[in-house]
Coordinates of C-alpha atoms in Angstrom, one line a residue:
R409 CA 85.8 88.4 78.7
D410 CA 86.0 85.8 81.5
T411 CA 82.8 84.4 82.7
A412 CA 81.7 85.8 86.3
L413 CA 81.8 85.0 89.7
Q414 CA 79.5 86.8 91.6
P415 CA 79.5 86.0 96.1
L416 CA 76.0 87.3 97.7
F417 CA 76.1 88.2 100.9
K418 CA 72.9 88.3 103.3
M419 CA 73.6 90.3 106.4
S420 CA 70.6 90.3 108.9
Y421 CA 69.3 92.8 111.3
S422 CA 71.3 92.6 114.2
C423 CA 73.1 94.1 117.1
S424 CA 76.4 95.9 117.5
K425 CA 79.1 94.1 119.5
V426 CA 81.9 96.1 121.3
G427 CA 84.2 97.7 119.1
D428 CA 81.6 99.0 116.6
P429 CA 80.4 102.2 116.8
R430 CA 77.4 102.2 119.5
P431 CA 78.2 98.4 121.0
G432 CA 74.7 96.8 121.7
Q433 CA 72.4 99.2 119.1
P434 CA 70.7 97.7 116.3
Y435 CA 71.5 98.2 113.1
K436 CA 70.4 97.3 109.7
G437 CA 72.0 94.6 107.2
G438 CA 71.8 94.5 103.6
N439 CA 72.3 92.5 100.7
F440 CA 75.8 93.0 99.1
C441 CA 76.7 91.6 95.5
A442 CA 80.5 91.7 94.2
F443 CA 82.2 90.1 91.2
L444 CA 85.3 88.3 90.3
P445 CA 86.3 86.6 86.8
E446 CA 85.8 83.1 86.5
N447 CA 89.7 82.0 86.4
K448 CA 92.6 81.1 88.2
V449 CA 93.4 84.1 89.9
G450 CA 89.4 85.0 90.7
L451 CA 89.3 81.8 91.6
K452 CA 92.0 81.6 94.2
T453 CA 90.9 85.5 95.2
A454 CA 87.7 83.8 95.6
K455 CA 88.7 81.3 98.3
L456 CA 90.9 84.7 100.1
L457 CA 87.9 86.6 100.3
K458 CA 85.9 83.7 101.8
K459 CA 88.7 83.5 104.7
A460 CA 88.4 87.1 105.3
F461 CA 84.7 86.7 105.3
E462 CA 85.1 83.7 107.8
R463 CA 87.8 86.5 110.3
G464 CA 85.1 89.1 109.9
L465 CA 86.9 91.1 107.5
T466 CA 84.6 92.1 104.8
F467 CA 82.3 94.1 106.8
Q468 CA 81.8 96.8 109.1
I469 CA 79.5 98.5 111.1
K470 CA 79.4 102.2 110.4
S471 CA 76.9 105.1 111.8
C472 CA 74.8 107.1 109.2
N473 CA 72.7 110.0 110.4
G474 CA 72.4 108.5 113.8
E475 CA 71.6 104.8 112.4
E476 CA 74.0 101.8 112.7
R477 CA 74.3 99.8 109.3
V478 CA 76.4 97.0 107.5
T479 CA 78.7 98.9 104.6
W480 CA 81.5 97.2 102.9
G481 CA 84.9 96.9 105.2
P482 CA 88.5 97.9 103.9
I483 CA 89.0 94.9 101.6
P484 CA 87.9 96.4 98.1
H485 CA 85.4 94.7 96.4
K486 CA 84.0 95.1 92.4
T487 CA 80.0 95.2 92.7
S488 CA 79.6 96.1 89.0
W489 CA 80.8 94.4 86.2
E490 CA 81.1 97.8 84.6
G491 CA 82.0 101.4 85.3
G492 CA 85.8 100.8 85.5
K493 CA 87.7 101.5 88.7
A494 CA 86.2 105.0 89.5
R495 CA 83.0 103.0 89.8
N496 CA 84.0 100.0 91.7
G497 CA 83.7 97.8 88.4
Y498 CA 85.5 96.3 85.4
P499 CA 87.6 97.0 83.4
D500 CA 90.2 97.2 86.4
A501 CA 93.7 95.7 85.3
Q502 CA 95.3 95.9 88.7
Y503 CA 92.3 94.6 90.6
L504 CA 92.9 91.3 91.4
R505 CA 96.7 91.8 92.1
E506 CA 95.8 94.9 94.7
V507 CA 92.9 93.1 96.7
G508 CA 95.5 89.5 96.6
A509 CA 98.7 92.2 98.6
V510 CA 95.1 93.7 100.9
L511 CA 94.4 90.0 101.4

């Protein structure tokens, strides 16, 4: 098993913008953690995920029970080092190839 890279995203509370479900409304932030293997492909994926984050593609605002909150966007992330593909974790032999294609 490779060692893990563990990107942590801290999203603060703010107001949504044009294009979000309810522009100008406040939304809840949160802490988001993902896992990548610390190997050549994992490091390349980390660089691509950083670019996606800088371009605002990593997260989105969704309305849930009348409340706006930050959630993961359309780019798949592994949020657990265990549990397999069904639980957004490893092992998942196809993940780095799949996320690379999305990015």
